[in-house]
XYZ file of C-alpha atoms in Angstrom:
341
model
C 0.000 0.000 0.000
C 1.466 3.782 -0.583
C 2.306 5.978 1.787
C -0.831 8.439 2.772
C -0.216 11.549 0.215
C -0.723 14.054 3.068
C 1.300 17.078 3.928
C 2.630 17.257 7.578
C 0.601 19.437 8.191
C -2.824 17.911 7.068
C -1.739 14.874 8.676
C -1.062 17.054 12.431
C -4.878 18.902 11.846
C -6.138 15.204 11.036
C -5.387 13.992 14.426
C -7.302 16.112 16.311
C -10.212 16.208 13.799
C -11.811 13.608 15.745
C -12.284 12.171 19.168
C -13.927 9.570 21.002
C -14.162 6.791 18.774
C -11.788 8.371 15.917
C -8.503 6.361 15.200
C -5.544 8.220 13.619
C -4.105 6.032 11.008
C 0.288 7.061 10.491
C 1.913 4.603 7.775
C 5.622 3.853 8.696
C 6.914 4.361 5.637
C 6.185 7.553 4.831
C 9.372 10.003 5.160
C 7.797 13.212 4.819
C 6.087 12.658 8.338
C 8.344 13.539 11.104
C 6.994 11.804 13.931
C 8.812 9.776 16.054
C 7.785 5.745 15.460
C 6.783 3.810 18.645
C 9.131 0.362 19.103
C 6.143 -2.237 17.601
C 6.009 -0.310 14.966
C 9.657 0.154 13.830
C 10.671 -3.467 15.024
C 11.302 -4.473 11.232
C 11.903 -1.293 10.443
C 14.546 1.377 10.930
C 14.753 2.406 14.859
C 12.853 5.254 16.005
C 14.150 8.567 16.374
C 13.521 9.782 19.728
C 13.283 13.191 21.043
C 15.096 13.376 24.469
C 13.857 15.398 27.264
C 15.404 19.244 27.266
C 14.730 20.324 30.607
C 15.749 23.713 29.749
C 13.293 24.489 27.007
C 10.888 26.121 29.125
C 8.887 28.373 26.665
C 5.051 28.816 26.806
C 2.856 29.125 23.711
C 0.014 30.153 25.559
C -1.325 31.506 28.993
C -3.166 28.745 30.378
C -5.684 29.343 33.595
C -4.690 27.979 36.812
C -5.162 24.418 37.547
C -4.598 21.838 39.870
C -3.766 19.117 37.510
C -3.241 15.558 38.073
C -1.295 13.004 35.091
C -2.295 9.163 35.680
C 0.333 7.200 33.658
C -0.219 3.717 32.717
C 3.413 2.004 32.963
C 3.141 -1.605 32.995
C 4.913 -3.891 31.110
C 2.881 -3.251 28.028
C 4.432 -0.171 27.618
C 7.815 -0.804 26.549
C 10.557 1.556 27.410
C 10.671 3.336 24.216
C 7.376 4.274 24.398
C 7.615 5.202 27.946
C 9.865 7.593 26.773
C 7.268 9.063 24.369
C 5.158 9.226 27.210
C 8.035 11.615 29.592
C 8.077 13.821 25.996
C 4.439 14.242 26.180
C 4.476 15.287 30.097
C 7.188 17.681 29.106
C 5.593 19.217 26.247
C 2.239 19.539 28.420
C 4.446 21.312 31.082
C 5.960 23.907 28.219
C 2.206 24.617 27.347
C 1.212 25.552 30.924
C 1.737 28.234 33.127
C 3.091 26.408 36.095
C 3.450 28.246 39.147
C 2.168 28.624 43.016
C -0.514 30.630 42.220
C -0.901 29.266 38.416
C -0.939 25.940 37.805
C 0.284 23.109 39.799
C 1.415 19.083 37.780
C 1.769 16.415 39.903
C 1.895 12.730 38.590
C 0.340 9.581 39.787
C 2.787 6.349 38.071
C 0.804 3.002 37.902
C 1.054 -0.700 36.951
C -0.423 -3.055 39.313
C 0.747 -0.830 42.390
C 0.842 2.633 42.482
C 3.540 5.398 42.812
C 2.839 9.095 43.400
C 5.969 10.312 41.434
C 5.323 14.114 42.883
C 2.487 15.982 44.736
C 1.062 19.524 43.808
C 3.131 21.173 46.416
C 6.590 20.058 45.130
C 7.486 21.865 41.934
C 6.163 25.413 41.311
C 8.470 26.428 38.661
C 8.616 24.674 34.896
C 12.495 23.605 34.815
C 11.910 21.549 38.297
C 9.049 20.233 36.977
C 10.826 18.944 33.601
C 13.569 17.615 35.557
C 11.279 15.997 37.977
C 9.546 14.027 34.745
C 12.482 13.109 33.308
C 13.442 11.262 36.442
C 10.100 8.990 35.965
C 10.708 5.221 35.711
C 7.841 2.622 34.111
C 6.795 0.362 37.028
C 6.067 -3.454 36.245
C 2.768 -5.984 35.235
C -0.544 -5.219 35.759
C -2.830 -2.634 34.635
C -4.795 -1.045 38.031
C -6.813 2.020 36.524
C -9.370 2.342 39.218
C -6.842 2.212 42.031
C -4.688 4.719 40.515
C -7.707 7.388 40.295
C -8.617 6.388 43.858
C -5.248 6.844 45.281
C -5.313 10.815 43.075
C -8.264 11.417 45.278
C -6.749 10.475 48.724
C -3.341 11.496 48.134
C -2.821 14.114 45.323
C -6.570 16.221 44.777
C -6.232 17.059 48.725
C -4.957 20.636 50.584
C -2.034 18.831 52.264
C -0.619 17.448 49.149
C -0.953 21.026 47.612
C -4.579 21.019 45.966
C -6.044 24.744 46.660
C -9.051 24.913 48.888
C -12.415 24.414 46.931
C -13.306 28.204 47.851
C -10.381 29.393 45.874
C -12.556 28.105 42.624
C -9.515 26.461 40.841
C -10.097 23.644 38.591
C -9.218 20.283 39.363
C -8.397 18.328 36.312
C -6.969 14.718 36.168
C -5.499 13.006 32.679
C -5.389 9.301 32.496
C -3.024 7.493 30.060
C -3.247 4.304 29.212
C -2.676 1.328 26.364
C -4.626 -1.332 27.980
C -7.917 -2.584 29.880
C -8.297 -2.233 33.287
C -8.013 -5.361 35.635
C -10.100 -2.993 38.567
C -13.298 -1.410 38.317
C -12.744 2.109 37.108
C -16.565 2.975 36.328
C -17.878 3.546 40.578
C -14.209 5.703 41.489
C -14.402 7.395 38.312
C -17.861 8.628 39.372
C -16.980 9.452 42.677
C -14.140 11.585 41.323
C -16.000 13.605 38.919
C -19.147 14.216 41.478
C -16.321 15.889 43.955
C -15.177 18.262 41.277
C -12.523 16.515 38.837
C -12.746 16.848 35.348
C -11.239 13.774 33.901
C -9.968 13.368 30.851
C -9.158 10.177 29.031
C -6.257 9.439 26.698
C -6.192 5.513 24.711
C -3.351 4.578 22.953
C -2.592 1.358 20.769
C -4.798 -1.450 23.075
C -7.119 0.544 25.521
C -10.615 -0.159 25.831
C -13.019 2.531 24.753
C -16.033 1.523 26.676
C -13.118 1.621 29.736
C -12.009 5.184 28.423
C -15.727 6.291 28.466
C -17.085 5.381 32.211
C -13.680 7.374 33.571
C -13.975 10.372 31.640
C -16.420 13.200 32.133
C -19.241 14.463 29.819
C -19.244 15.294 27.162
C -17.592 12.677 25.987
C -16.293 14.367 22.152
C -14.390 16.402 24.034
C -12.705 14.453 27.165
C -12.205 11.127 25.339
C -9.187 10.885 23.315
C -7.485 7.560 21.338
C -4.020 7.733 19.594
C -3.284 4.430 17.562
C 0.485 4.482 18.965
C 2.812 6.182 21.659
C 4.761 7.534 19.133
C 2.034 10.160 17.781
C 0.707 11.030 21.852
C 2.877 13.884 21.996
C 0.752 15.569 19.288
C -2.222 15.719 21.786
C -0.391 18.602 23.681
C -2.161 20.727 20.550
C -5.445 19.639 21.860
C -5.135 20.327 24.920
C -3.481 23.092 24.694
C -6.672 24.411 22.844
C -8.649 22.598 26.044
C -6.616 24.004 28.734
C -5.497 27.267 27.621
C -6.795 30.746 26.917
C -5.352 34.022 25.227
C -5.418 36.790 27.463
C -7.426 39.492 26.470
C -5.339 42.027 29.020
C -2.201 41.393 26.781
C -4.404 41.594 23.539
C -5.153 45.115 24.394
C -7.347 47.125 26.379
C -8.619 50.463 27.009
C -8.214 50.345 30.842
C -6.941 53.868 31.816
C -4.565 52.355 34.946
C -4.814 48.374 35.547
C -6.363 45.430 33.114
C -7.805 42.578 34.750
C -8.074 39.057 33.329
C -11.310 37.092 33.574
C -11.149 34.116 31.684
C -12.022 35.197 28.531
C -13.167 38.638 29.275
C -11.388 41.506 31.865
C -12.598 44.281 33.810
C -10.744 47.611 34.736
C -9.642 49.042 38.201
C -7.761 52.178 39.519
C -4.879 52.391 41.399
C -5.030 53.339 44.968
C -6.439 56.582 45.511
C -8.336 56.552 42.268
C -12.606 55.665 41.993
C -14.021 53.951 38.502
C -15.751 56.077 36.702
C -18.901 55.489 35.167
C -17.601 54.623 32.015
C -15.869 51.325 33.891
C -12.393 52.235 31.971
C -11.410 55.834 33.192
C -10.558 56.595 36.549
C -10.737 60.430 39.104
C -8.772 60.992 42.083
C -10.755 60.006 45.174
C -12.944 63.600 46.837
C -12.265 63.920 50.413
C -15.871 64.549 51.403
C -16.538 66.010 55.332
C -19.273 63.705 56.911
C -21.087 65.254 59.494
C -21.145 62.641 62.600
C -24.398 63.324 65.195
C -22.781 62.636 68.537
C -25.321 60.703 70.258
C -24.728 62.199 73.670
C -25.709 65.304 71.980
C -28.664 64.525 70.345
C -29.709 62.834 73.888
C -29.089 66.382 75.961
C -31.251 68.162 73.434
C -33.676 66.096 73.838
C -33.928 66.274 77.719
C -33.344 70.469 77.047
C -36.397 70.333 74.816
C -38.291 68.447 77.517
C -37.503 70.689 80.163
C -37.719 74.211 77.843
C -41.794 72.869 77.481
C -42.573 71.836 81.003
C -41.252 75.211 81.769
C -43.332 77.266 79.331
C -46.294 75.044 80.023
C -45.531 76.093 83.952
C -45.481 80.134 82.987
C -48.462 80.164 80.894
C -50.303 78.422 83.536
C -49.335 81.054 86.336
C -49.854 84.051 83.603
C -53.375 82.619 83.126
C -54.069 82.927 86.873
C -52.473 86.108 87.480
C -54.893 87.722 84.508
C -57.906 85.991 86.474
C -56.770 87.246 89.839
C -56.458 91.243 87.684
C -59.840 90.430 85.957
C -61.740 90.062 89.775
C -59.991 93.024 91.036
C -60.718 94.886 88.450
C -64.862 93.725 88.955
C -64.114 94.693 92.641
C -62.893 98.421 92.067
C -65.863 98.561 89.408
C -68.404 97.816 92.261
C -66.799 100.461 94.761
């Protein structure tokens, strides 16, 4: 059969034309495709070429929001090493898409055969060249394929405060992505649940062997667009696109604005504010210098003396007209005696 007649191009916008249930078919022959060949693929063939990890590539396409994000790697035996490796590339190249950070993003990763390894928590590495290094230092684990204790183990040890998960309050998304090339030998369909109901968005990534209907109960809804299936290791690392397009955002503060003093990013909007000493005007993008305005404070002992004052002031003029009323009687019947004399 002859090679697919597809640019590189076309063939990279192919892959991510489809999800789910959509297989992405690379021929091994062809030499104008440049990715890298997974071992059962190349093992009458030439040998692969394999990107190595460069921990000091460090550069971010895009600004992504803050996560707390979670890998789940599958490496059992079925993985062989050089496909393991393709696996490390793909963690790095995630890791160059994000904006890691303490107050950005936060990567740990939860290793997995038939035990499982928590290879490093939230907490541990806040800054992108750590967090390469740390990958790079990942080793594949042994038999057995143990999907639904790998989530649950995420959810006790990884998606909590103490491992370095921010506080639900703190409205951060919590995001795990499983990886794996085989069926589970646990039940992942009751955990998976569980997981999503407390706030995890999974996502779920097939390659070569996995089991759709598997793939399907652990990810969350809809399913287009948290499913994903990859015919070989050696073509995974082109799902950082996609999720690059799933994770990340452009900032519309360093698109441009018309804030007069600070921009503000909302997720895909932003709002203006004033520096200190400085009120919003109407127009939500200019801002005035605060008016010192003199508030008139009633002291309450005050008001209360005036009150008693006013009290007194009438039972006092109530008092004089009273004795004015009988002093003009007492005139009046004078007055009608000196008239009778």
């Amino acid at each position: 059969m002859k090679p697919f007649p597809c640019s590189l191009l076309f063939c990279v916008s192919l892959l991510f034309s489809d999800v789910a249930h959509a297989t992405y078919h690379l021929k091994a022959g062809d030499s104008r495709l440049k990715t890298a060949q997974s071992y059962a693929q190349t093992r009458h063939n030439a040998q692969p070429v394999l990107r190595t990890l460069n921990p000091a590539k460090t550069d971010s396409p895009c600004r992504s929001r803050p996560l707390d994000l979670v890998f789940i790697i599958d490496s059992s035996r079925s993985v062989r090493p050089a496909e393991f490796e393709k696996v490390r590339i793909f963690l790095a190249n995630m890791a160059d898409t994000l904006d890691v950070g303490s107050d950005a993003t936060r990567v740990a990763v939860v290793n997995y055969a038939s035990t499982v390894k928590i290879e490093f928590l939230l907490k541990d590495h806040f800054n992108k060249l750590n967090l390469k290094k740390a990958i790079a230092r990942i080793e594949p684990l042994a038999t057995g394929t143990m999907t639904g204790l790998a989530i649950k183990t995420a959810m006790k040890e990884a998606f909590t405060e103490k491992s370095g998960a921010r506080p639900r309050s703190g409205n951060i998304s919590k995001v795990a992505i499983v990886v794996t090339d085989g069926r589970p030998q646990d039940q992942v369909e009751e955990v998976s649940a569980e997981a999503r109901a407390s706030g995890v968005e999974i996502y779920a990534v097939g390659v070569d062997r996995a089991d759709m209907q598997s793939l399907q109960l652990m990810a969350s809804v809809p399913l287009e667009e948290h499913v994903f299936y990859v015919e070989t290791y050696g073509v995974i690392e082109k799902l950082t696109s996609k999720f690059r397009e799933t994770l990340c955002g452009l900032d519309p503060c360093a698109m441009g604005h018309d804030c007069e003093h600070i921009c503000i990013n909302s997720n895909a909007s932003f709002y203006c504010k004033c520096q200190s000493g400085y009120v919003l005007n109407a127009d939500k993008k200019t801002c005035s210098p605060k008016q010192a305005r003199a508030e008139v404070v009633e002291d309450p002992c005050k008001c209360e003396a005036m009150l008693v004052f006013q009290r007194q002031t009438q039972a006092t003029i109530q008092q004089l007209t009273a004795k004015l009323a009988d002093i003009s009687g007492r005139i009046e019947h004078l007055e009608n005696m000196l008239g009778r004399a």
